[in-house]
Amino acid sequence: MPRFECTKCGKEFPFDSALTRCTSCGEPLEVKYEFASPEIHKSEFLLEKYRDFLPFSRPNKALSLGEGFTPLLRLKKLGEMLGLHNLYAKNETMNPTWSFKDRGTICGIQYALDSGYSEVGTVSTGNMGASVAAYGSRAGMRTHILVSSSIELEKVIPISVYGAHVVKVEGDYGKLYYESLRVGEELGICFINSDHPLRIEGSKTIAFEICEQMSFEPPDWVIVPTSSGGNFRGIVKGFIEFRDLGLIDRLPRFIVVQAAGCCPIAQAFREGKEEIRHFGRPKTIAHGISNPYPPSGNEVLRILRRLHGIALTVNDEEIIKAQLLLAREVIFAQPAGAVPIAALDELVSKGIIDRNDTVVCVITGAGLKYLHSVRQVSHEITTIPFEQLSSALSNARPSGS
Ligand SMILES: *Cc1c(COP(=O)(O)O)cnc(C)c1O
Ligand SMILES: [Zn+2]
């Protein structure tokens, strides 16, 4: 039987307790297993394929929207530009609602149903809201999405289009994570928030897939855009489980990237602190990674210290540049999804990453929902009179050809 265990103090809780945080120390829980020679199965359903590594006795394929199984792309041009010979992107924009969140959401929904819930919810103004709305609707569950009252139209539409119950909440949005857990317990709503232990289980399948796609020869580095810390924890947990089970023989080194305008984890890391502090007012275009008080921040710091990881920041200008470069290669990521690419320059020039190292950037979410940051590309488009079509096209050819 799987169980929950506190990431800090090790206290254990039963799997059906529906807890997400330790009742003693308040830190996040994770799922622990007694693995009995698990196997990777042949299936096009993520929860079936990795069922021996996940806590579901009967995964329900009807809940699936086709999450996971995303490509690992070699970035040849970008690699050459940066002098990196083995640069890869794990393209999580290919998920059903265009971000990695779908992996964790299906795990959360399966868990909620297995635990007897008929209602689910989440707190999110971005991709997680869209993901839970879509999967909740698919599962036929009453689905509540709590968004910030200042949410823009461009952001709320991709959530509300799925037909979930969307509520704009005024007041301290940061405290809503904890308040939703409390109200959920009171009303019997399973809140699958950013670092819910079952989300971590979903994110670990990113690591599993990377291992398989690299023929179980793990990369030297894995770079992850990080906000709450849930996805990072899951990816690390996946590599650790495969290593402990002998499927790979070593771990990659892990790099957390945050936006300079909201970097509570990178700041605490730089200052050698054991706990994060509330960052104040986030100011970055990378909204997907702008949680000023990440609920798994302390656990991310513990992991970085334990595994000799690194945390660093990139600014908005670097992020937009990375978005445009990545689009040329050809993944259209949202700002938050492109931050690993933005970090490469510094990592290479400081000699942290060697030119021959194998590097996997996790590209967490797609750009189509967030067109604003790269609107400059539209300025390069010229308008011509109908009659000048031929000359316009030939003039656009590189000279000499
Ligand atoms: C949610 C999200 C992140 C941050 O993931 P955490 O698990 O909160 O650290 C990064 N990028 C994108 C695109 C996201 O949607
Ligand atoms: Zn604890």
Short mmCIF file of C-alpha atoms and ligand atoms in Angstrom, two decimals:
data_model
loop_
_atom_site.label_atom_id
_atom_site.label_comp_id
_atom_site.label_asym_id
_atom_site.label_seq_id
_atom_site.Cartn_x
_atom_site.Cartn_y
_atom_site.Cartn_z
CA MET A 1 0.00 0.00 0.00
CA PRO A 2 1.31 3.48 -0.79
CA ARG A 3 1.37 6.04 2.01
CA PHE A 4 2.02 9.73 2.46
CA GLU A 5 5.23 10.87 4.11
CA CYS A 6 6.31 14.33 5.19
CA THR A 7 9.18 15.63 3.06
CA LYS A 8 10.74 17.27 6.10
CA CYS A 9 10.08 15.35 9.31
CA GLY A 10 9.23 11.94 7.80
CA LYS A 11 5.90 11.59 9.61
CA GLU A 12 3.62 9.10 7.85
CA PHE A 13 -0.05 9.37 6.98
CA PRO A 14 -2.48 6.88 5.42
CA PHE A 15 -2.99 7.20 1.68
CA ASP A 16 -6.73 7.76 2.01
CA SER A 17 -6.25 10.62 4.52
CA ALA A 18 -6.53 13.12 1.63
CA LEU A 19 -3.92 15.27 3.40
CA THR A 20 -1.51 17.37 1.39
CA ARG A 21 0.64 18.81 4.16
CA CYS A 22 2.14 17.46 7.38
CA THR A 23 -0.04 17.99 10.43
CA SER A 24 3.10 18.38 12.60
CA CYS A 25 5.45 20.63 10.67
CA GLY A 26 3.27 21.97 7.85
CA GLU A 27 5.64 20.93 5.05
CA PRO A 28 4.36 19.12 1.93
CA LEU A 29 3.75 15.37 1.80
CA GLU A 30 4.82 12.90 -0.86
CA VAL A 31 3.73 9.40 -1.86
CA LYS A 32 5.96 6.51 -0.72
CA TYR A 33 5.82 2.98 -2.11
CA GLU A 34 6.95 -0.53 -1.43
CA PHE A 35 7.85 -1.31 -5.05
CA ALA A 36 7.77 -5.00 -5.99
CA SER A 37 9.79 -5.33 -9.22
CA PRO A 38 7.76 -2.75 -11.16
CA GLU A 39 7.63 -2.82 -14.95
CA ILE A 40 6.90 -0.26 -17.63
CA HIS A 41 3.84 -1.55 -19.50
CA LYS A 42 2.88 -1.10 -23.13
CA SER A 43 -0.01 1.36 -23.18
CA GLU A 44 -0.97 4.69 -24.68
CA PHE A 45 -2.55 5.72 -21.37
CA LEU A 46 -0.01 7.30 -19.03
CA LEU A 47 -1.47 5.90 -15.80
CA GLU A 48 -1.60 2.39 -17.31
CA LYS A 49 1.89 2.52 -18.77
CA TYR A 50 3.45 3.44 -15.41
CA ARG A 51 0.85 1.76 -13.21
CA ASP A 52 3.51 -0.14 -11.23
CA PHE A 53 5.05 3.21 -10.23
CA LEU A 54 1.78 4.97 -9.40
CA PRO A 55 -0.73 4.55 -6.55
CA PHE A 56 -3.82 3.62 -8.59
CA SER A 57 -5.12 0.06 -8.54
CA ARG A 58 -7.49 0.58 -11.45
CA PRO A 59 -6.60 3.60 -13.61
CA ASN A 60 -9.62 4.73 -15.62
CA LYS A 61 -8.81 5.38 -19.26
CA ALA A 62 -12.05 7.31 -19.75
CA LEU A 63 -10.51 10.16 -17.69
CA SER A 64 -7.65 10.60 -20.11
CA LEU A 65 -7.33 13.40 -22.64
CA GLY A 66 -4.11 12.00 -24.07
CA GLU A 67 -1.67 13.57 -21.57
CA GLY A 68 2.03 12.78 -21.54
CA PHE A 69 4.06 11.02 -24.25
CA THR A 70 5.56 14.38 -25.25
CA PRO A 71 8.51 14.64 -27.64
CA LEU A 72 12.10 15.06 -26.54
CA LEU A 73 13.49 17.27 -29.29
CA ARG A 74 17.13 17.84 -30.10
CA LEU A 75 17.74 21.61 -30.37
CA LYS A 76 20.47 21.59 -32.97
CA LYS A 77 20.46 25.23 -34.13
CA LEU A 78 20.10 26.67 -30.66
CA GLY A 79 22.72 24.27 -29.35
CA GLU A 80 25.18 25.36 -32.05
CA MET A 81 24.53 29.00 -31.21
CA LEU A 82 25.32 28.41 -27.56
CA GLY A 83 28.11 25.97 -28.24
CA LEU A 84 26.20 23.10 -26.68
CA HIS A 85 26.49 19.84 -28.57
CA ASN A 86 23.72 17.93 -26.82
CA LEU A 87 20.82 20.21 -26.09
CA TYR A 88 17.27 18.86 -25.81
CA ALA A 89 13.80 20.17 -25.07
CA LYS A 90 11.13 18.09 -23.36
CA ASN A 91 8.18 19.66 -25.11
CA GLU A 92 5.39 19.79 -22.53
CA THR A 93 3.43 22.27 -24.65
CA MET A 94 2.09 19.20 -26.46
CA ASN A 95 -0.22 18.21 -23.59
CA PRO A 96 -4.03 18.42 -24.04
CA THR A 97 -4.35 21.83 -22.37
CA TRP A 98 -0.86 22.88 -23.49
CA SER A 99 1.14 22.51 -20.28
CA PHE A 100 2.67 19.80 -18.09
CA LYS A 101 -0.11 20.42 -15.53
CA ASP A 102 -2.23 17.80 -17.30
CA ARG A 103 0.01 15.00 -15.99
CA GLY A 104 -0.61 16.00 -12.40
CA THR A 105 -4.25 16.78 -12.99
CA ILE A 106 -5.13 13.31 -14.23
CA CYS A 107 -3.39 11.83 -11.18
CA GLY A 108 -5.30 14.21 -8.91
CA ILE A 109 -8.63 13.40 -10.55
CA GLN A 110 -8.02 9.64 -10.39
CA TYR A 111 -7.09 10.00 -6.71
CA ALA A 112 -10.16 12.15 -5.95
CA LEU A 113 -12.46 9.56 -7.55
CA ASP A 114 -10.69 6.63 -5.83
CA SER A 115 -11.11 8.48 -2.51
CA GLY A 116 -14.84 8.97 -3.06
CA TYR A 117 -14.94 12.66 -3.99
CA SER A 118 -17.42 13.99 -6.53
CA GLU A 119 -16.05 17.54 -6.52
CA VAL A 120 -12.60 18.88 -7.31
CA GLY A 121 -11.05 22.31 -7.33
CA THR A 122 -7.89 24.31 -7.68
CA VAL A 123 -6.45 27.77 -7.12
CA SER A 124 -4.95 29.08 -10.32
CA THR A 125 -5.06 32.01 -12.67
CA GLY A 126 -3.26 30.12 -15.41
CA ASN A 127 -2.53 26.69 -16.80
CA MET A 128 -3.56 24.69 -13.76
CA GLY A 129 -6.98 26.30 -13.78
CA ALA A 130 -7.45 25.36 -17.43
CA SER A 131 -6.16 21.85 -16.84
CA VAL A 132 -8.39 21.08 -13.85
CA ALA A 133 -11.39 22.64 -15.60
CA ALA A 134 -10.85 20.39 -18.63
CA TYR A 135 -10.23 17.14 -16.74
CA GLY A 136 -12.97 17.84 -14.19
CA SER A 137 -15.41 18.33 -17.02
CA ARG A 138 -14.22 15.14 -18.74
CA ALA A 139 -14.69 13.21 -15.49
CA GLY A 140 -18.17 14.66 -14.98
CA MET A 141 -17.19 16.11 -11.59
CA ARG A 142 -18.35 19.40 -10.17
CA THR A 143 -15.23 21.55 -10.64
CA HIS A 144 -14.38 24.81 -8.85
CA ILE A 145 -11.60 27.07 -10.07
CA LEU A 146 -10.61 29.94 -7.79
CA VAL A 147 -8.95 32.74 -9.72
CA SER A 148 -7.66 36.12 -8.66
CA SER A 149 -10.19 38.94 -9.04
CA SER A 150 -7.68 40.87 -11.17
CA ILE A 151 -7.49 38.13 -13.82
CA GLU A 152 -7.46 39.42 -17.42
CA LEU A 153 -9.91 38.29 -20.05
CA GLU A 154 -7.15 36.62 -22.07
CA LYS A 155 -6.43 34.38 -19.08
CA VAL A 156 -9.89 33.62 -17.78
CA ILE A 157 -11.32 32.49 -21.13
CA PRO A 158 -9.02 29.45 -21.51
CA ILE A 159 -10.26 28.36 -18.06
CA SER A 160 -13.97 29.11 -18.22
CA VAL A 161 -14.41 27.69 -21.72
CA TYR A 162 -14.45 24.16 -20.24
CA GLY A 163 -17.60 24.88 -18.29
CA ALA A 164 -16.19 24.73 -14.76
CA HIS A 165 -17.48 26.83 -11.87
CA VAL A 166 -15.02 29.75 -11.97
CA VAL A 167 -14.93 32.14 -9.01
CA LYS A 168 -13.00 35.39 -8.83
CA VAL A 169 -11.82 35.81 -5.25
CA GLU A 170 -10.90 39.22 -3.87
CA GLY A 171 -8.35 39.68 -1.13
CA ASP A 172 -5.00 37.97 -0.53
CA TYR A 173 -4.62 35.53 -3.42
CA GLY A 174 -1.47 34.08 -1.82
CA LYS A 175 -3.40 32.86 1.22
CA LEU A 176 -6.03 31.20 -0.95
CA TYR A 177 -3.91 28.05 -1.34
CA TYR A 178 -4.27 27.31 2.39
CA GLU A 179 -7.82 28.60 2.67
CA SER A 180 -8.94 26.35 -0.22
CA LEU A 181 -7.53 23.29 1.54
CA ARG A 182 -9.45 24.20 4.69
CA VAL A 183 -12.73 24.88 2.92
CA GLY A 184 -12.25 21.79 0.74
CA GLU A 185 -11.95 19.62 3.84
CA GLU A 186 -15.07 21.21 5.28
CA LEU A 187 -17.16 20.76 2.12
CA GLY A 188 -15.70 17.54 0.71
CA ILE A 189 -14.01 19.14 -2.31
CA CYS A 190 -10.67 17.67 -3.32
CA PHE A 191 -8.38 20.63 -4.01
CA ILE A 192 -5.60 19.51 -6.31
CA ASN A 193 -3.38 22.57 -5.95
CA SER A 194 0.09 23.23 -7.31
CA ASP A 195 2.10 20.85 -5.11
CA HIS A 196 -0.54 18.28 -4.16
CA PRO A 197 1.26 14.95 -3.60
CA LEU A 198 -0.58 13.39 -6.55
CA ARG A 199 0.58 16.22 -8.82
CA ILE A 200 4.12 15.29 -7.88
CA GLU A 201 3.35 11.73 -9.03
CA GLY A 202 2.14 13.10 -12.36
CA SER A 203 5.24 15.22 -12.87
CA LYS A 204 7.55 12.31 -12.20
CA THR A 205 6.38 10.74 -15.48
CA ILE A 206 8.32 13.55 -17.22
CA ALA A 207 11.49 12.05 -15.77
CA PHE A 208 10.41 8.52 -16.69
CA GLU A 209 9.80 9.53 -20.29
CA ILE A 210 13.12 11.38 -20.54
CA CYS A 211 14.91 8.23 -19.29
CA GLU A 212 13.18 6.07 -21.87
CA GLN A 213 13.69 8.59 -24.67
CA MET A 214 17.42 8.64 -23.85
CA SER A 215 17.64 4.83 -23.71
CA PHE A 216 18.07 4.93 -19.92
CA GLU A 217 21.25 6.99 -20.23
CA PRO A 218 20.20 10.01 -18.13
CA PRO A 219 21.23 13.54 -19.17
CA ASP A 220 23.87 15.47 -17.24
CA TRP A 221 21.51 18.36 -16.53
CA VAL A 222 17.77 18.90 -16.28
CA ILE A 223 16.58 22.53 -16.18
CA VAL A 224 13.11 23.31 -14.81
CA PRO A 225 11.11 26.57 -14.64
CA THR A 226 9.95 26.69 -11.03
CA SER A 227 7.18 28.41 -9.15
CA SER A 228 5.41 26.39 -6.44
CA GLY A 229 8.10 23.72 -6.79
CA GLY A 230 5.67 20.90 -7.49
CA ASN A 231 6.88 20.07 -10.97
CA PHE A 232 10.53 20.23 -9.96
CA ARG A 233 9.90 17.89 -7.01
CA GLY A 234 8.11 15.43 -9.28
CA ILE A 235 10.83 15.37 -11.93
CA VAL A 236 13.52 14.81 -9.30
CA LYS A 237 11.42 12.09 -7.61
CA GLY A 238 11.03 10.29 -10.95
CA PHE A 239 14.77 10.14 -11.57
CA ILE A 240 15.41 9.04 -7.97
CA GLU A 241 12.88 6.21 -8.20
CA PHE A 242 14.36 4.96 -11.49
CA ARG A 243 17.84 5.15 -9.99
CA ASP A 244 16.85 3.34 -6.79
CA LEU A 245 15.20 0.62 -8.87
CA GLY A 246 18.32 0.25 -11.01
CA LEU A 247 16.71 1.48 -14.24
CA ILE A 248 19.33 4.24 -14.53
CA ASP A 249 22.71 4.23 -12.82
CA ARG A 250 23.06 7.87 -11.85
CA LEU A 251 21.07 11.06 -11.38
CA PRO A 252 21.28 14.17 -13.55
CA ARG A 253 22.05 17.46 -11.83
CA PHE A 254 19.05 19.68 -11.44
CA ILE A 255 18.69 23.39 -12.10
CA VAL A 256 15.80 25.54 -10.88
CA VAL A 257 15.16 28.69 -12.92
CA GLN A 258 13.02 31.56 -11.69
CA ALA A 259 12.20 35.01 -13.04
CA ALA A 260 14.25 37.78 -11.45
CA GLY A 261 10.99 39.60 -10.76
CA CYS A 262 9.75 36.75 -8.54
CA CYS A 263 12.49 34.50 -7.22
CA PRO A 264 11.88 33.50 -3.58
CA ILE A 265 13.61 30.13 -4.07
CA ALA A 266 16.63 31.38 -6.00
CA GLN A 267 17.05 34.19 -3.48
CA ALA A 268 16.99 31.88 -0.46
CA PHE A 269 19.37 29.53 -2.29
CA ARG A 270 21.81 32.35 -3.03
CA GLU A 271 21.71 33.50 0.59
CA GLY A 272 22.22 29.96 1.88
CA LYS A 273 18.92 30.04 3.76
CA GLU A 274 16.95 26.95 4.72
CA GLU A 275 13.58 28.56 4.28
CA ILE A 276 12.08 30.83 1.69
CA ARG A 277 10.61 34.21 2.51
CA HIS A 278 7.55 35.84 0.95
CA PHE A 279 8.87 37.69 -2.13
CA GLY A 280 6.61 40.71 -2.03
CA ARG A 281 4.99 41.88 -5.27
CA PRO A 282 5.92 39.75 -8.29
CA LYS A 283 6.87 41.74 -11.37
CA THR A 284 7.56 39.59 -14.41
CA ILE A 285 5.97 38.64 -17.72
CA ALA A 286 6.46 34.99 -16.74
CA HIS A 287 3.11 34.73 -14.91
CA GLY A 288 3.26 30.94 -14.85
CA ILE A 289 6.18 31.13 -12.42
CA SER A 290 5.27 34.11 -10.29
CA ASN A 291 4.20 32.57 -6.98
CA PRO A 292 5.69 34.88 -4.32
CA TYR A 293 5.41 32.26 -1.57
CA PRO A 294 5.86 28.82 -3.16
CA PRO A 295 4.32 26.09 -0.97
CA SER A 296 7.09 23.64 -1.86
CA GLY A 297 9.86 26.23 -1.76
CA ASN A 298 11.53 24.86 1.36
CA GLU A 299 11.46 21.32 0.00
CA VAL A 300 13.02 22.52 -3.27
CA LEU A 301 15.82 24.09 -1.20
CA ARG A 302 16.32 20.81 0.67
CA ILE A 303 16.52 18.89 -2.63
CA LEU A 304 18.98 21.37 -4.16
CA ARG A 305 21.23 21.09 -1.15
CA ARG A 306 21.01 17.28 -0.98
CA LEU A 307 21.67 16.72 -4.68
CA HIS A 308 24.05 19.64 -5.37
CA GLY A 309 21.53 21.41 -7.55
CA ILE A 310 21.55 25.03 -8.64
CA ALA A 311 18.99 27.84 -8.61
CA LEU A 312 19.29 30.97 -10.72
CA THR A 313 17.24 33.80 -12.21
CA VAL A 314 16.69 35.35 -15.63
CA ASN A 315 15.15 38.73 -16.43
CA ASP A 316 12.18 39.47 -18.66
CA GLU A 317 14.30 40.67 -21.55
CA GLU A 318 16.24 37.40 -21.54
CA ILE A 319 12.98 35.47 -21.31
CA ILE A 320 11.46 37.12 -24.40
CA LYS A 321 14.69 36.60 -26.32
CA ALA A 322 14.61 32.92 -25.36
CA GLN A 323 10.97 32.63 -26.41
CA LEU A 324 11.82 33.96 -29.87
CA LEU A 325 14.91 31.76 -30.24
CA LEU A 326 13.00 28.68 -29.18
CA ALA A 327 10.21 29.50 -31.61
CA ARG A 328 12.75 29.37 -34.42
CA GLU A 329 13.52 25.81 -33.45
CA VAL A 330 10.23 25.36 -33.45
CA ILE A 331 8.47 25.41 -30.07
CA PHE A 332 6.22 28.33 -29.24
CA ALA A 333 6.51 28.47 -25.46
CA GLN A 334 4.95 30.95 -23.09
CA PRO A 335 7.39 33.13 -21.12
CA ALA A 336 7.44 30.78 -18.11
CA GLY A 337 8.11 27.83 -20.41
CA ALA A 338 11.12 29.42 -22.06
CA VAL A 339 13.14 30.31 -18.94
CA PRO A 340 15.44 27.25 -19.12
CA ILE A 341 16.59 28.44 -22.55
CA ALA A 342 17.11 31.94 -21.15
CA ALA A 343 19.40 30.51 -18.47
CA LEU A 344 21.72 28.61 -20.82
CA ASP A 345 23.95 31.54 -21.78
CA GLU A 346 24.97 32.18 -18.19
CA LEU A 347 25.33 28.48 -17.35
CA VAL A 348 27.66 27.92 -20.31
CA SER A 349 29.69 31.11 -19.96
CA LYS A 350 30.29 30.54 -16.26
CA GLY A 351 31.49 27.04 -17.08
CA ILE A 352 28.81 25.38 -14.97
CA ILE A 353 27.58 23.43 -17.97
CA ASP A 354 30.27 21.98 -20.23
CA ARG A 355 29.86 22.13 -23.99
CA ASN A 356 29.75 18.37 -24.28
CA ASP A 357 27.23 17.85 -21.48
CA THR A 358 23.78 16.53 -22.30
CA VAL A 359 21.18 19.10 -21.27
CA VAL A 360 17.40 18.72 -21.11
CA CYS A 361 15.29 21.88 -20.83
CA VAL A 362 11.74 21.22 -19.67
CA ILE A 363 9.54 23.52 -21.77
CA THR A 364 6.54 23.62 -19.47
CA GLY A 365 3.78 25.46 -21.37
CA ALA A 366 2.70 26.87 -24.73
CA GLY A 367 2.68 30.44 -25.99
CA LEU A 368 -0.64 30.60 -27.77
CA LYS A 369 -2.55 31.57 -24.63
CA TYR A 370 -0.14 34.44 -23.95
CA LEU A 371 0.58 36.30 -27.16
CA HIS A 372 1.38 39.61 -25.56
CA SER A 373 5.05 39.14 -24.71
CA VAL A 374 6.10 38.43 -28.30
CA ARG A 375 3.78 40.81 -30.15
CA GLN A 376 6.88 42.55 -31.55
CA VAL A 377 7.13 39.86 -34.24
CA SER A 378 4.10 41.37 -35.93
CA HIS A 379 6.02 44.62 -36.57
CA GLU A 380 8.31 42.84 -39.03
CA ILE A 381 5.44 42.05 -41.40
CA THR A 382 5.21 44.27 -44.46
CA THR A 383 2.11 45.24 -46.42
CA ILE A 384 2.29 45.34 -50.23
CA PRO A 385 -0.08 46.28 -53.04
CA PHE A 386 -1.61 43.30 -54.90
CA GLU A 387 0.40 44.05 -58.05
CA GLN A 388 3.76 43.84 -56.29
CA LEU A 389 3.47 40.24 -55.12
CA SER A 390 6.10 38.91 -57.48
CA SER A 391 8.70 41.56 -56.76
CA ALA A 392 8.04 41.38 -53.00
CA LEU A 393 8.66 37.63 -52.91
CA SER A 394 11.78 37.78 -55.06
CA ASN A 395 13.14 40.73 -53.08
CA ALA A 396 12.76 38.64 -49.92
CA ARG A 397 15.18 36.03 -51.28
CA PRO A 398 18.68 36.19 -49.86
CA SER A 399 20.86 38.02 -52.41
CA GLY A 400 22.88 35.76 -54.65
CA SER A 401 20.38 32.93 -54.75
C1 LIG B 1 2.73 25.84 -13.36
C2 LIG B 1 3.77 26.20 -14.31
C3 LIG B 1 5.12 26.29 -13.94
C4 LIG B 1 5.57 26.13 -12.51
O1 LIG B 1 5.40 24.84 -11.99
P1 LIG B 1 5.40 24.62 -10.42
O2 LIG B 1 5.04 23.20 -10.25
O3 LIG B 1 4.39 25.54 -9.82
O4 LIG B 1 6.78 24.93 -9.93
C5 LIG B 1 6.06 26.55 -14.91
N1 LIG B 1 5.71 26.76 -16.19
C6 LIG B 1 4.43 26.70 -16.60
C7 LIG B 1 4.13 26.94 -18.03
C8 LIG B 1 3.42 26.41 -15.68
O5 LIG B 1 2.16 26.35 -16.10
ZN ZN B 2 6.39 17.01 8.95
#
